[in-house]
Amino acid sequence: MTAADCLLEVEGVTFGYDREAVLRDVNLRIHPRDFLAIIGPNGGGKTTLLRVILGLEQPWRGTVRWHRPPGAGRVGYVPQFSTFDRNFPLALEDAVLMGRIGRRGLLRRYNREDRKAVAAMLERLKLTSMARAPIADLSGGQMQRALIGRALVAEPDILFLDEPTSSVDAETRTVFTELLTELNRRIPIVVVTHDVTGVAAQVKQIACVNRKLYYHGDGQLTNEQLAEAYGCPVELIAHGVPHRVLSEHPHHHH
């Protein structure tokens, strides 16, 4: 992949909180059909990197450049499930409908096309029977699907997900996996996770973040590299799929 194909470039980014650097000199490129897993230990800077990429934090040093900026409201973001206020008095379909706001601006009313898009998404996510249920009544897996639905009805040009497979049931995992595989034919997907097994079959590239970033364009990590990134030996568990994660390859930075 050349820089010309690059959709988004993170260059020399250093950032932290209270003068304590959480990210140090991080470089990363995202290309149009990437399925990138950003992995690493808790507190290593994964979510912080995501926040910097999304423009929610300004780096101390370095730049984040969109070479082909997505359309307005076209960056899909699925936050960590635990950050969403479940007590907000909102029906499931209305929560998903909020994803359409970016497409039409805050004060424009939802139209039939919006409602059709949401109905199709609920069908796809196996949530139709819960459409009118208050979000407070949803299970963890249903809530996670609703948050994904909200991001996808915006028809994003790129999708970021933060810990999408934590607290989900088997049905959600299956629906989710199929959906992401299909989406990735059209748009790049970036998943932040401490457990790559949930999306192992889809992952094409891996970036390991523990203050610094180790990038693996072929989706392969060795035990040594993981140990270096996590700061301790890590046993890789292959659940019948991600054996390729174990193979040796030359160490390179992007």
JSON list of C-alpha atoms in Angstrom, two decimals, residues 75-195:
[
{"chain": "A", "resi": 75, "resn": "VAL", "atom": "CA", "xyz": [-17.47, 8.78, 10.63]},
{"chain": "A", "resi": 76, "resn": "GLY", "atom": "CA", "xyz": [-19.21, 5.89, 12.38]},
{"chain": "A", "resi": 77, "resn": "TYR", "atom": "CA", "xyz": [-18.28, 5.47, 16.03]},
{"chain": "A", "resi": 78, "resn": "VAL", "atom": "CA", "xyz": [-19.54, 2.79, 18.39]},
{"chain": "A", "resi": 79, "resn": "PRO", "atom": "CA", "xyz": [-18.47, 3.76, 21.92]},
{"chain": "A", "resi": 80, "resn": "GLN", "atom": "CA", "xyz": [-17.80, 1.32, 24.71]},
{"chain": "A", "resi": 81, "resn": "PHE", "atom": "CA", "xyz": [-21.11, -0.10, 25.74]},
{"chain": "A", "resi": 82, "resn": "SER", "atom": "CA", "xyz": [-20.59, 0.92, 29.38]},
{"chain": "A", "resi": 83, "resn": "THR", "atom": "CA", "xyz": [-20.34, 4.63, 28.49]},
{"chain": "A", "resi": 84, "resn": "PHE", "atom": "CA", "xyz": [-23.93, 4.81, 27.25]},
{"chain": "A", "resi": 85, "resn": "ASP", "atom": "CA", "xyz": [-26.61, 6.06, 29.66]},
{"chain": "A", "resi": 86, "resn": "ARG", "atom": "CA", "xyz": [-29.16, 3.25, 29.77]},
{"chain": "A", "resi": 87, "resn": "ASN", "atom": "CA", "xyz": [-31.62, 5.25, 31.87]},
{"chain": "A", "resi": 88, "resn": "PHE", "atom": "CA", "xyz": [-32.31, 7.80, 29.17]},
{"chain": "A", "resi": 89, "resn": "PRO", "atom": "CA", "xyz": [-36.05, 7.49, 28.34]},
{"chain": "A", "resi": 90, "resn": "LEU", "atom": "CA", "xyz": [-35.72, 6.45, 24.74]},
{"chain": "A", "resi": 91, "resn": "ALA", "atom": "CA", "xyz": [-37.21, 3.62, 22.68]},
{"chain": "A", "resi": 92, "resn": "LEU", "atom": "CA", "xyz": [-34.75, 1.38, 20.86]},
{"chain": "A", "resi": 93, "resn": "GLU", "atom": "CA", "xyz": [-35.80, 2.48, 17.36]},
{"chain": "A", "resi": 94, "resn": "ASP", "atom": "CA", "xyz": [-35.48, 6.16, 18.35]},
{"chain": "A", "resi": 95, "resn": "ALA", "atom": "CA", "xyz": [-31.97, 5.54, 19.70]},
{"chain": "A", "resi": 96, "resn": "VAL", "atom": "CA", "xyz": [-31.00, 4.01, 16.34]},
{"chain": "A", "resi": 97, "resn": "LEU", "atom": "CA", "xyz": [-32.77, 6.80, 14.44]},
{"chain": "A", "resi": 98, "resn": "MET", "atom": "CA", "xyz": [-30.41, 9.30, 16.11]},
{"chain": "A", "resi": 99, "resn": "GLY", "atom": "CA", "xyz": [-27.74, 7.93, 13.80]},
{"chain": "A", "resi": 100, "resn": "ARG", "atom": "CA", "xyz": [-29.49, 9.69, 10.91]},
{"chain": "A", "resi": 101, "resn": "ILE", "atom": "CA", "xyz": [-29.10, 13.18, 12.43]},
{"chain": "A", "resi": 102, "resn": "GLY", "atom": "CA", "xyz": [-25.70, 13.74, 10.82]},
{"chain": "A", "resi": 103, "resn": "ARG", "atom": "CA", "xyz": [-27.21, 13.09, 7.40]},
{"chain": "A", "resi": 104, "resn": "ARG", "atom": "CA", "xyz": [-29.86, 15.80, 7.70]},
{"chain": "A", "resi": 105, "resn": "GLY", "atom": "CA", "xyz": [-28.86, 18.24, 10.43]},
{"chain": "A", "resi": 106, "resn": "LEU", "atom": "CA", "xyz": [-30.38, 18.64, 13.87]},
{"chain": "A", "resi": 107, "resn": "LEU", "atom": "CA", "xyz": [-33.54, 20.57, 13.08]},
{"chain": "A", "resi": 108, "resn": "ARG", "atom": "CA", "xyz": [-34.77, 18.64, 10.07]},
{"chain": "A", "resi": 109, "resn": "ARG", "atom": "CA", "xyz": [-37.48, 16.10, 10.79]},
{"chain": "A", "resi": 110, "resn": "TYR", "atom": "CA", "xyz": [-36.89, 12.42, 10.14]},
{"chain": "A", "resi": 111, "resn": "ASN", "atom": "CA", "xyz": [-38.52, 11.30, 6.89]},
{"chain": "A", "resi": 112, "resn": "ARG", "atom": "CA", "xyz": [-39.82, 8.02, 5.55]},
{"chain": "A", "resi": 113, "resn": "GLU", "atom": "CA", "xyz": [-36.41, 7.14, 4.13]},
{"chain": "A", "resi": 114, "resn": "ASP", "atom": "CA", "xyz": [-34.82, 7.48, 7.59]},
{"chain": "A", "resi": 115, "resn": "ARG", "atom": "CA", "xyz": [-37.48, 5.28, 9.17]},
{"chain": "A", "resi": 116, "resn": "LYS", "atom": "CA", "xyz": [-37.10, 2.71, 6.39]},
{"chain": "A", "resi": 117, "resn": "ALA", "atom": "CA", "xyz": [-33.33, 2.61, 6.90]},
{"chain": "A", "resi": 118, "resn": "VAL", "atom": "CA", "xyz": [-33.80, 2.08, 10.65]},
{"chain": "A", "resi": 119, "resn": "ALA", "atom": "CA", "xyz": [-36.43, -0.64, 10.16]},
{"chain": "A", "resi": 120, "resn": "ALA", "atom": "CA", "xyz": [-34.10, -2.49, 7.77]},
{"chain": "A", "resi": 121, "resn": "MET", "atom": "CA", "xyz": [-31.22, -2.15, 10.24]},
{"chain": "A", "resi": 122, "resn": "LEU", "atom": "CA", "xyz": [-33.29, -3.49, 13.16]},
{"chain": "A", "resi": 123, "resn": "GLU", "atom": "CA", "xyz": [-34.30, -6.43, 10.97]},
{"chain": "A", "resi": 124, "resn": "ARG", "atom": "CA", "xyz": [-30.67, -7.05, 10.11]},
{"chain": "A", "resi": 125, "resn": "LEU", "atom": "CA", "xyz": [-29.65, -6.90, 13.77]},
{"chain": "A", "resi": 126, "resn": "LYS", "atom": "CA", "xyz": [-32.54, -9.15, 14.85]},
{"chain": "A", "resi": 127, "resn": "LEU", "atom": "CA", "xyz": [-34.02, -6.38, 17.00]},
{"chain": "A", "resi": 128, "resn": "THR", "atom": "CA", "xyz": [-37.36, -5.77, 15.25]},
{"chain": "A", "resi": 129, "resn": "SER", "atom": "CA", "xyz": [-39.43, -7.26, 18.09]},
{"chain": "A", "resi": 130, "resn": "MET", "atom": "CA", "xyz": [-37.80, -4.80, 20.52]},
{"chain": "A", "resi": 131, "resn": "ALA", "atom": "CA", "xyz": [-38.26, -1.66, 18.38]},
{"chain": "A", "resi": 132, "resn": "ARG", "atom": "CA", "xyz": [-40.58, 0.11, 20.84]},
{"chain": "A", "resi": 133, "resn": "ALA", "atom": "CA", "xyz": [-38.92, -1.20, 24.01]},
{"chain": "A", "resi": 134, "resn": "PRO", "atom": "CA", "xyz": [-37.19, 1.38, 26.22]},
{"chain": "A", "resi": 135, "resn": "ILE", "atom": "CA", "xyz": [-33.41, 1.02, 26.02]},
{"chain": "A", "resi": 136, "resn": "ALA", "atom": "CA", "xyz": [-33.37, 0.40, 29.79]},
{"chain": "A", "resi": 137, "resn": "ASP", "atom": "CA", "xyz": [-35.05, -2.97, 29.09]},
{"chain": "A", "resi": 138, "resn": "LEU", "atom": "CA", "xyz": [-32.46, -4.23, 26.62]},
{"chain": "A", "resi": 139, "resn": "SER", "atom": "CA", "xyz": [-29.95, -6.93, 27.45]},
{"chain": "A", "resi": 140, "resn": "GLY", "atom": "CA", "xyz": [-26.24, -6.11, 27.12]},
{"chain": "A", "resi": 141, "resn": "GLY", "atom": "CA", "xyz": [-26.06, -7.83, 23.72]},
{"chain": "A", "resi": 142, "resn": "GLN", "atom": "CA", "xyz": [-29.18, -6.04, 22.43]},
{"chain": "A", "resi": 143, "resn": "MET", "atom": "CA", "xyz": [-27.84, -2.68, 23.60]},
{"chain": "A", "resi": 144, "resn": "GLN", "atom": "CA", "xyz": [-24.53, -3.34, 21.87]},
{"chain": "A", "resi": 145, "resn": "ARG", "atom": "CA", "xyz": [-26.39, -4.16, 18.65]},
{"chain": "A", "resi": 146, "resn": "ALA", "atom": "CA", "xyz": [-28.46, -0.98, 19.00]},
{"chain": "A", "resi": 147, "resn": "LEU", "atom": "CA", "xyz": [-25.28, 1.12, 19.28]},
{"chain": "A", "resi": 148, "resn": "ILE", "atom": "CA", "xyz": [-23.86, -0.57, 16.18]},
{"chain": "A", "resi": 149, "resn": "GLY", "atom": "CA", "xyz": [-27.15, 0.03, 14.36]},
{"chain": "A", "resi": 150, "resn": "ARG", "atom": "CA", "xyz": [-27.06, 3.71, 15.32]},
{"chain": "A", "resi": 151, "resn": "ALA", "atom": "CA", "xyz": [-23.58, 4.08, 13.79]},
{"chain": "A", "resi": 152, "resn": "LEU", "atom": "CA", "xyz": [-24.45, 2.14, 10.63]},
{"chain": "A", "resi": 153, "resn": "VAL", "atom": "CA", "xyz": [-27.69, 3.90, 9.66]},
{"chain": "A", "resi": 154, "resn": "ALA", "atom": "CA", "xyz": [-25.52, 7.01, 9.13]},
{"chain": "A", "resi": 155, "resn": "GLU", "atom": "CA", "xyz": [-23.93, 5.03, 6.24]},
{"chain": "A", "resi": 156, "resn": "PRO", "atom": "CA", "xyz": [-20.42, 5.91, 7.42]},
{"chain": "A", "resi": 157, "resn": "ASP", "atom": "CA", "xyz": [-17.32, 6.08, 5.21]},
{"chain": "A", "resi": 158, "resn": "ILE", "atom": "CA", "xyz": [-15.24, 4.54, 8.00]},
{"chain": "A", "resi": 159, "resn": "LEU", "atom": "CA", "xyz": [-16.27, 2.73, 11.19]},
{"chain": "A", "resi": 160, "resn": "PHE", "atom": "CA", "xyz": [-14.56, 2.81, 14.59]},
{"chain": "A", "resi": 161, "resn": "LEU", "atom": "CA", "xyz": [-15.63, 0.41, 17.36]},
{"chain": "A", "resi": 162, "resn": "ASP", "atom": "CA", "xyz": [-14.39, 0.50, 20.95]},
{"chain": "A", "resi": 163, "resn": "GLU", "atom": "CA", "xyz": [-14.45, -2.92, 22.69]},
{"chain": "A", "resi": 164, "resn": "PRO", "atom": "CA", "xyz": [-17.41, -4.12, 20.59]},
{"chain": "A", "resi": 165, "resn": "THR", "atom": "CA", "xyz": [-17.42, -7.75, 21.69]},
{"chain": "A", "resi": 166, "resn": "SER", "atom": "CA", "xyz": [-17.23, -7.27, 25.44]},
{"chain": "A", "resi": 167, "resn": "SER", "atom": "CA", "xyz": [-20.45, -8.25, 27.23]},
{"chain": "A", "resi": 168, "resn": "VAL", "atom": "CA", "xyz": [-22.13, -9.76, 24.18]},
{"chain": "A", "resi": 169, "resn": "ASP", "atom": "CA", "xyz": [-24.00, -13.01, 23.76]},
{"chain": "A", "resi": 170, "resn": "ALA", "atom": "CA", "xyz": [-23.53, -15.63, 21.03]},
{"chain": "A", "resi": 171, "resn": "GLU", "atom": "CA", "xyz": [-26.35, -14.29, 18.84]},
{"chain": "A", "resi": 172, "resn": "THR", "atom": "CA", "xyz": [-24.94, -10.77, 18.92]},
{"chain": "A", "resi": 173, "resn": "ARG", "atom": "CA", "xyz": [-21.48, -12.05, 18.09]},
{"chain": "A", "resi": 174, "resn": "THR", "atom": "CA", "xyz": [-22.75, -13.93, 15.03]},
{"chain": "A", "resi": 175, "resn": "VAL", "atom": "CA", "xyz": [-24.85, -11.04, 13.72]},
{"chain": "A", "resi": 176, "resn": "PHE", "atom": "CA", "xyz": [-22.00, -8.66, 14.39]},
{"chain": "A", "resi": 177, "resn": "THR", "atom": "CA", "xyz": [-19.36, -10.78, 12.62]},
{"chain": "A", "resi": 178, "resn": "GLU", "atom": "CA", "xyz": [-21.47, -11.18, 9.47]},
{"chain": "A", "resi": 179, "resn": "LEU", "atom": "CA", "xyz": [-22.29, -7.49, 9.39]},
{"chain": "A", "resi": 180, "resn": "LEU", "atom": "CA", "xyz": [-18.67, -6.36, 9.75]},
{"chain": "A", "resi": 181, "resn": "THR", "atom": "CA", "xyz": [-17.45, -8.77, 7.06]},
{"chain": "A", "resi": 182, "resn": "GLU", "atom": "CA", "xyz": [-20.05, -7.39, 4.65]},
{"chain": "A", "resi": 183, "resn": "LEU", "atom": "CA", "xyz": [-19.34, -3.75, 5.55]},
{"chain": "A", "resi": 184, "resn": "ASN", "atom": "CA", "xyz": [-15.60, -4.19, 5.17]},
{"chain": "A", "resi": 185, "resn": "ARG", "atom": "CA", "xyz": [-16.08, -4.88, 1.45]},
{"chain": "A", "resi": 186, "resn": "ARG", "atom": "CA", "xyz": [-17.01, -1.20, 1.18]},
{"chain": "A", "resi": 187, "resn": "ILE", "atom": "CA", "xyz": [-15.39, 0.68, 4.07]},
{"chain": "A", "resi": 188, "resn": "PRO", "atom": "CA", "xyz": [-12.41, 0.43, 6.42]},
{"chain": "A", "resi": 189, "resn": "ILE", "atom": "CA", "xyz": [-13.12, -0.78, 9.96]},
{"chain": "A", "resi": 190, "resn": "VAL", "atom": "CA", "xyz": [-11.05, -0.08, 13.06]},
{"chain": "A", "resi": 191, "resn": "VAL", "atom": "CA", "xyz": [-11.74, -2.14, 16.19]},
{"chain": "A", "resi": 192, "resn": "VAL", "atom": "CA", "xyz": [-10.19, -1.28, 19.53]},
{"chain": "A", "resi": 193, "resn": "THR", "atom": "CA", "xyz": [-10.11, -4.35, 21.75]},
{"chain": "A", "resi": 194, "resn": "HIS", "atom": "CA", "xyz": [-8.09, -6.10, 24.42]},
{"chain": "A", "resi": 195, "resn": "ASP", "atom": "CA", "xyz": [-9.45, -9.43, 23.17]}
]
